[in-house]
Structure formats: C-alpha cells, structure tokens
DNA sequence: AATGCGGGGGT
DNA sequence: ACCCCAGCATT
C-alpha cells in the first residue's frame, strides 16, 4: 500500500468507504453541485441535507432559481446563515440565464468569475460534476494535506495556503477526478477529523508525516484567536391584536443582508418616537425582555427585545417593501435566527399579557 | 463561553 | 499580499 500512488490509495479507500448517498451526488449536475457547494461552505453536511432537498424541490434548475424572488430564496435559506451566499446564488443564476443561455459554464475561468464562486468552489463544481482535472482546497482537504505533509502554520496565511494549493494540484490524478475529489472531502470528514483522527483506518497512514511524528492533533495550526467585541441593539417587536408583527427589510449587504428583521432603536424613548413617526400612533404595553446574546464570528450582539402593542395594523406600512406586517400564517421572506426565535416566543405567549420570566413591565 | 463547520471579495 | 466580511449548531 505504501508504494502505491497517493491518489490510488485515496480512490481504493473511496471505493470501499466513500459516501455515495449524498443528495447532490445523484445526479451530480453542475447546478446541484454548485448549490450544494455554496451551502456547504460554512455549514456541515448533516445541516445542509434537509436544506438542499427543500431547495431542490422548489428550485429544481437554474431557470427556476433565476426566476424566483430574492425574498423566496432567503426564505428557503433562513437558518443557514451567511445570507450573502443566497444573494450570490440568485445573482449567478440570472447571470447564467442571461449570459450563458441557461447552461452552467464549464470553463474554469468563466466559473470563477461568477459571484460567490472562488478558486476552490469552481474547482469542486467542475471536478465533481464534469470530471475536469482541478484541485479543491476546502477545510477537509487542507487538514488532510497539512497533516500528510506536516505543513506548519495556519492555512489562513498566504504562504501556507499557497503551499497547500500547490500540493493539492500536484496530487489530482488524471483519471477519476470526481471520485478523487469526493474521496478527499470524505477522508477529511470521516477519517482525518479535526479532533480525533482515525489514523488506523486511513489509507494514507503509511507516509503521513504528522502521524509519523505523532503530531496529528497539532496540525494544521489553529487560527489565532482574538477577543470578540460586543455590540448592543434594541429590537422593537410591534404587534397588533390580530397577531401581525412589524418587520423591516435590512439593507442587501452587511449583517443579515436582505432579511426581514425588527426595527432597531437605542432606547424606549426612541422607540416611542419611532412608532409615532412611522405609524402615527403611540405604542402601549411596553415590555422589555431579557437580553438575547447572538454570537457572530467576530463579535457578540446583545439584543434587548422591546415588546410593544399598537391598536391596529397601519395600512400605510403594509404595501411598502421596506416594512412588512408579518404573520406566521403567511410567512414570507428570510428571517435571521434570533428574529425567528423571538417571533416564536412572541406567539408562544399569545394571549398572555406578561413577558417572559424576569421582565420589567411598564405601561406607556 | 468556546469552538467547529470555511471561503469569497475588495483594496 | 493583506485585510475585511459574516451565522448557526454543538459542547
């Protein structure tokens, strides 16, 4: 086994143990592989599978995706995070429709120009769907290669990344590129795992430099950690007697881009002024909920939810795309995880006049 | 609270 | 080449 070429060992392992039941593998069209790769960029397979299946049922091809509204795409994306990915998916679908006659391009340079698709994702699409000879370098492959060659340093730095890319490209076989590519991802996900690598089951154990020196737990080097800052905001949950909740569309870029969210203010006074300004009515029954901490990669967001009531739905808000009266019976548009959770809690205490435990109640 | 899943894009 | 951006689940 040791003398055998790297890719032959990987492929032999794949033939016995590789995953062949992932939904985007049957069939592995460029469209399906593309969508799956985007979903998988920051999200684990078990999480992605149900999202992928719902997405494919609703948007079975590029034409369907291109024709859809961003609101509906975000609705299907709700909970996956990194919502710029959904915008890029939509943008790319329309680009492919308009510029490539609806056929996903199969030239690596053309693919790489599409929004949201970089070097690794472009390689993955063409390798997995078209068997073209391109390397990928996702987190799984980085880990396998960094260990096999005992590459020092954090892969997030340019020199380490460059070394890994060069190795990745050298190792891609001339035949069975799709299987090899899937095999490398499977190897990283199933065998060469981050915390507890199963070296004894690994087809590369014979010449793995990390294993030879007992350093498989230390490689690849972890990203240097930094303290995350804390930001604060107050989210206003305005509801009507009929159960409608006022949501506001966020800007297309930035945090929770394009999603529907609660209007944000700095304090109660600002909330009251805001309601009177936009809705023309004074809010009443103002209840401050306990802080909800939402953690992003680089900062925490401490949200103080402020529940308020208004007498009735104000019509001048309803038809504006900027503001929406949201009702759980007719959900529409994407919601961030904390907003979705807060809406659920709002409805859960339906009929009750008190907020959750520990809240301070005041009347406005 | 810490950490795992990770890559794209702009300057 | 370097720096910035952006979520959720699990432990």
XYZ file of C-alpha atoms in Angstrom, chain A residues 3-358:
356
model
C 4.399 2.298 -2.613
C 1.103 2.972 -4.286
C 0.430 6.456 -5.568
C -1.373 8.874 -3.244
C -4.450 9.110 -5.441
C -4.650 5.342 -5.932
C -4.766 4.811 -2.205
C -7.378 7.512 -1.809
C -9.512 6.046 -4.595
C -9.193 2.485 -3.277
C -10.381 3.722 0.099
C -13.237 5.625 -1.562
C -14.395 2.506 -3.393
C -14.845 0.741 -0.085
C -15.825 3.507 2.336
C -16.689 6.705 0.466
C -20.063 8.432 0.676
C -22.151 7.873 -2.387
C -25.553 8.619 -0.949
C -25.348 12.385 -0.576
C -28.320 14.024 -2.284
C -26.211 16.233 -4.558
C -24.392 13.191 -5.908
C -27.490 11.811 -7.572
C -27.312 13.178 -10.101
C -24.212 15.360 -9.751
C -25.134 18.062 -12.243
C -23.267 21.372 -12.229
C -26.355 23.117 -10.858
C -26.837 20.689 -7.981
C -23.141 20.531 -7.150
C -22.933 24.316 -7.266
C -25.835 24.813 -4.861
C -24.532 22.132 -2.518
C -21.020 23.566 -2.512
C -22.327 27.010 -1.631
C -24.457 25.590 1.168
C -21.535 23.523 2.433
C -19.141 26.467 2.528
C -19.768 27.225 6.184
C -22.136 24.518 7.164
C -21.879 20.851 7.967
C -23.308 18.092 5.807
C -25.968 16.972 8.279
C -27.304 20.511 8.481
C -27.187 21.070 4.741
C -29.003 17.914 3.596
C -32.555 18.956 4.539
C -31.968 22.499 3.267
C -30.650 21.127 -0.008
C -33.618 18.858 -0.523
C -36.149 21.596 0.179
C -34.217 23.960 -2.077
C -34.078 21.489 -4.964
C -37.755 20.654 -4.648
C -38.605 24.335 -5.042
C -35.790 25.401 -7.399
C -35.034 22.277 -9.457
C -32.907 24.069 -12.051
C -31.157 27.317 -12.872
C -34.186 28.688 -14.692
C -36.372 28.231 -11.620
C -33.800 29.868 -9.394
C -33.266 32.775 -11.771
C -36.999 33.384 -11.988
C -37.518 33.341 -8.221
C -37.646 36.410 -5.995
C -34.810 37.033 -3.564
C -37.397 37.016 -0.785
C -38.385 33.461 -1.519
C -34.775 32.319 -1.849
C -33.968 33.895 1.513
C -36.977 32.171 2.976
C -35.506 28.821 1.920
C -32.134 29.950 3.247
C -33.390 31.020 6.669
C -31.255 29.413 9.352
C -28.255 28.652 7.139
C -26.507 31.935 7.848
C -24.140 33.977 5.692
C -27.013 35.314 3.663
C -24.749 36.895 1.062
C -24.461 33.361 -0.271
C -28.160 33.378 -1.153
C -27.853 36.738 -2.902
C -24.881 35.484 -4.875
C -26.756 32.323 -5.828
C -29.594 34.411 -7.197
C -27.282 36.798 -8.982
C -25.314 33.971 -10.552
C -28.455 32.134 -11.662
C -29.604 35.208 -13.552
C -26.137 35.742 -14.999
C -26.056 32.165 -16.277
C -29.528 32.554 -17.719
C -28.714 35.820 -19.461
C -25.112 35.302 -20.488
C -24.794 31.535 -20.923
C -28.228 30.718 -22.244
C -29.116 28.981 -19.007
C -26.292 26.438 -19.221
C -23.807 26.462 -16.358
C -20.413 27.329 -17.894
C -17.812 24.577 -17.909
C -14.730 26.707 -18.368
C -12.867 27.238 -15.106
C -12.180 30.903 -15.722
C -15.807 31.583 -16.575
C -16.957 29.719 -13.490
C -14.568 31.631 -11.261
C -15.975 34.943 -12.443
C -19.425 34.086 -11.135
C -20.449 35.826 -7.903
C -19.798 33.768 -4.805
C -17.583 31.257 -6.568
C -13.880 31.307 -5.844
C -10.993 29.071 -6.674
C -11.970 26.104 -4.530
C -15.682 26.141 -5.289
C -15.050 26.480 -9.028
C -12.684 23.520 -8.895
C -15.173 21.474 -6.910
C -18.036 22.111 -9.333
C -16.064 21.187 -12.431
C -14.299 18.253 -10.796
C -17.395 16.741 -9.217
C -19.901 17.447 -11.975
C -17.714 17.338 -15.085
C -14.737 15.230 -14.049
C -12.413 18.046 -15.076
C -8.947 17.981 -13.583
C -8.993 20.744 -10.980
C -7.934 20.826 -7.364
C -10.053 21.905 -4.447
C -8.882 23.166 -1.079
C -11.685 23.208 1.414
C -11.234 22.742 5.131
C -11.257 18.965 4.867
C -8.600 18.845 2.174
C -6.492 21.420 3.988
C -6.467 19.220 7.065
C -5.598 16.035 5.172
C -2.766 17.668 3.250
C -1.386 19.717 6.130
C -1.100 16.530 8.154
C 0.163 14.289 5.393
C 2.982 16.706 4.605
C 3.292 18.116 8.137
C 2.798 21.669 6.894
C 3.437 24.191 9.646
C 1.489 27.379 10.157
C -2.113 28.458 9.949
C -3.613 27.765 6.482
C -5.243 31.194 6.577
C -1.934 32.838 5.774
C -0.900 33.311 2.171
C 2.338 31.278 2.243
C 0.725 28.249 3.878
C -2.269 28.462 1.591
C -0.005 28.656 -1.450
C 1.923 25.585 -0.397
C -1.275 23.641 0.176
C -2.679 24.668 -3.191
C 0.470 23.538 -4.977
C 0.353 20.167 -3.229
C -3.363 19.791 -3.898
C -2.860 20.400 -7.597
C 0.050 18.004 -7.884
C -1.915 15.193 -6.312
C -5.030 15.319 -8.509
C -4.981 12.177 -10.687
C -5.536 12.169 -14.431
C -8.464 9.772 -14.153
C -11.494 9.597 -11.856
C -11.177 13.207 -10.748
C -14.752 13.388 -9.482
C -14.326 10.320 -7.293
C -10.961 11.528 -6.072
C -12.354 14.934 -5.153
C -15.275 13.466 -3.260
C -12.878 10.995 -1.648
C -10.645 13.738 -0.295
C -13.606 15.521 1.248
C -14.890 12.258 2.714
C -11.481 11.421 4.084
C -11.319 14.749 5.867
C -14.875 14.474 7.152
C -14.840 10.820 8.214
C -11.230 9.816 8.951
C -8.898 12.787 9.196
C -11.216 14.626 11.532
C -10.236 17.702 13.438
C -10.325 16.408 16.966
C -9.975 12.666 16.877
C -8.431 11.451 13.607
C -8.878 7.738 12.927
C -5.367 7.177 11.691
C -5.597 3.384 11.837
C -8.386 3.472 9.248
C -6.601 5.959 6.997
C -5.258 4.891 3.608
C -2.517 7.495 3.982
C -1.243 6.401 7.382
C 1.852 4.766 5.879
C 3.505 8.010 4.854
C 1.640 10.635 6.828
C 4.296 12.923 8.281
C 2.058 14.199 11.062
C 1.332 10.665 12.181
C 4.985 9.662 11.944
C 5.846 12.386 14.397
C 2.705 11.959 16.490
C 1.549 15.470 15.684
C -1.770 14.727 14.005
C -3.563 16.542 16.805
C -1.486 19.680 16.389
C -1.790 20.115 12.644
C -2.941 22.139 10.920
C -2.203 25.047 13.217
C -5.270 26.718 14.695
C -6.255 30.178 13.661
C -5.008 32.779 16.122
C -7.940 33.720 18.280
C -8.946 37.194 19.236
C -11.466 38.586 21.634
C -14.745 39.483 20.074
C -16.308 42.832 20.723
C -19.844 43.288 21.995
C -22.402 45.429 20.228
C -25.778 46.362 21.579
C -29.121 46.989 19.992
C -32.770 47.197 20.932
C -35.220 45.367 18.690
C -38.799 46.580 18.696
C -41.439 43.882 18.415
C -44.552 45.746 17.426
C -47.638 43.618 17.363
C -51.287 44.154 16.694
C -54.295 42.489 18.335
C -54.692 40.324 15.228
C -51.196 38.892 15.640
C -49.297 40.811 12.985
C -45.704 41.808 13.720
C -43.941 44.694 12.057
C -40.700 43.763 10.289
C -38.285 45.907 8.375
C -36.157 44.888 5.428
C -32.433 45.082 6.118
C -30.021 46.503 3.541
C -28.847 43.938 0.967
C -25.287 43.955 2.287
C -23.899 43.578 5.770
C -25.213 41.524 8.635
C -28.384 39.590 7.764
C -28.418 41.231 4.341
C -31.864 41.414 2.782
C -33.591 39.628 5.639
C -36.669 40.854 7.437
C -35.888 41.995 10.955
C -37.328 44.015 13.791
C -36.870 47.781 13.644
C -33.961 48.809 15.844
C -33.737 51.718 18.258
C -31.451 52.761 21.088
C -33.939 53.071 23.949
C -37.610 53.232 24.885
C -37.952 56.933 24.183
C -36.608 56.441 20.702
C -38.990 53.538 20.267
C -41.993 55.647 21.144
C -40.916 58.454 18.876
C -40.226 55.974 16.107
C -43.681 54.397 16.357
C -45.391 57.765 16.393
C -43.342 58.912 13.454
C -43.828 55.914 11.203
C -47.155 54.563 12.324
C -48.764 57.756 13.568
C -49.884 56.021 16.733
C -48.495 55.744 20.220
C -47.413 52.283 21.340
C -48.681 50.936 24.639
C -47.984 47.996 26.913
C -44.231 48.339 26.533
C -42.394 45.297 27.887
C -38.641 44.974 27.975
C -37.472 41.366 27.556
C -34.206 39.956 28.887
C -31.161 40.392 26.693
C -30.605 37.796 23.980
C -26.961 37.349 23.052
C -26.303 36.396 19.433
C -22.758 35.422 18.602
C -21.162 36.069 15.232
C -17.689 35.032 14.228
C -16.097 38.279 15.271
C -18.483 39.875 17.701
C -21.402 39.387 20.023
C -24.658 41.186 19.509
C -26.610 41.786 22.707
C -30.223 42.264 21.731
C -32.726 43.846 24.072
C -36.148 42.930 22.716
C -38.838 45.504 23.383
C -42.359 44.248 23.020
C -44.951 46.915 22.270
C -48.534 46.894 21.110
C -50.412 49.120 18.717
C -54.144 49.255 18.266
C -54.317 48.055 14.728
C -52.377 47.438 11.565
C -51.463 50.716 9.989
C -52.181 50.440 6.311
C -49.613 52.893 5.056
C -46.935 50.411 6.074
C -48.446 47.279 4.579
C -47.734 47.677 0.898
C -44.269 49.103 1.242
C -41.475 46.646 0.513
C -39.428 48.290 3.235
C -41.853 47.428 6.029
C -43.952 44.309 6.288
C -46.701 43.215 8.610
C -45.558 39.670 9.211
C -47.978 36.953 10.147
C -46.979 33.418 10.969
C -49.833 32.067 8.915
C -48.437 33.666 5.793
C -44.672 33.660 6.300
C -42.674 35.359 3.595
C -39.065 36.395 3.311
C -35.969 35.355 5.226
C -35.536 35.754 8.957
C -32.346 35.649 10.992
C -32.109 33.011 13.703
C -32.678 35.366 16.647
C -35.585 37.136 14.973
C -37.177 33.817 14.109
C -36.756 32.698 17.696
C -38.177 35.924 19.105
C -41.214 35.721 16.836
C -41.822 32.179 18.006
C -41.599 33.264 21.622
C -43.923 36.149 20.895
C -46.550 33.793 19.546
C -45.887 31.234 22.274
C -47.047 33.662 24.903
C -50.072 34.574 22.850
C -52.889 35.862 24.986
C -50.609 36.362 27.947
C -50.008 39.924 28.945
C -46.713 39.352 30.698
C -43.389 38.953 29.036
C -41.041 36.072 29.733
C -39.808 35.442 33.237
C -37.756 38.223 34.713
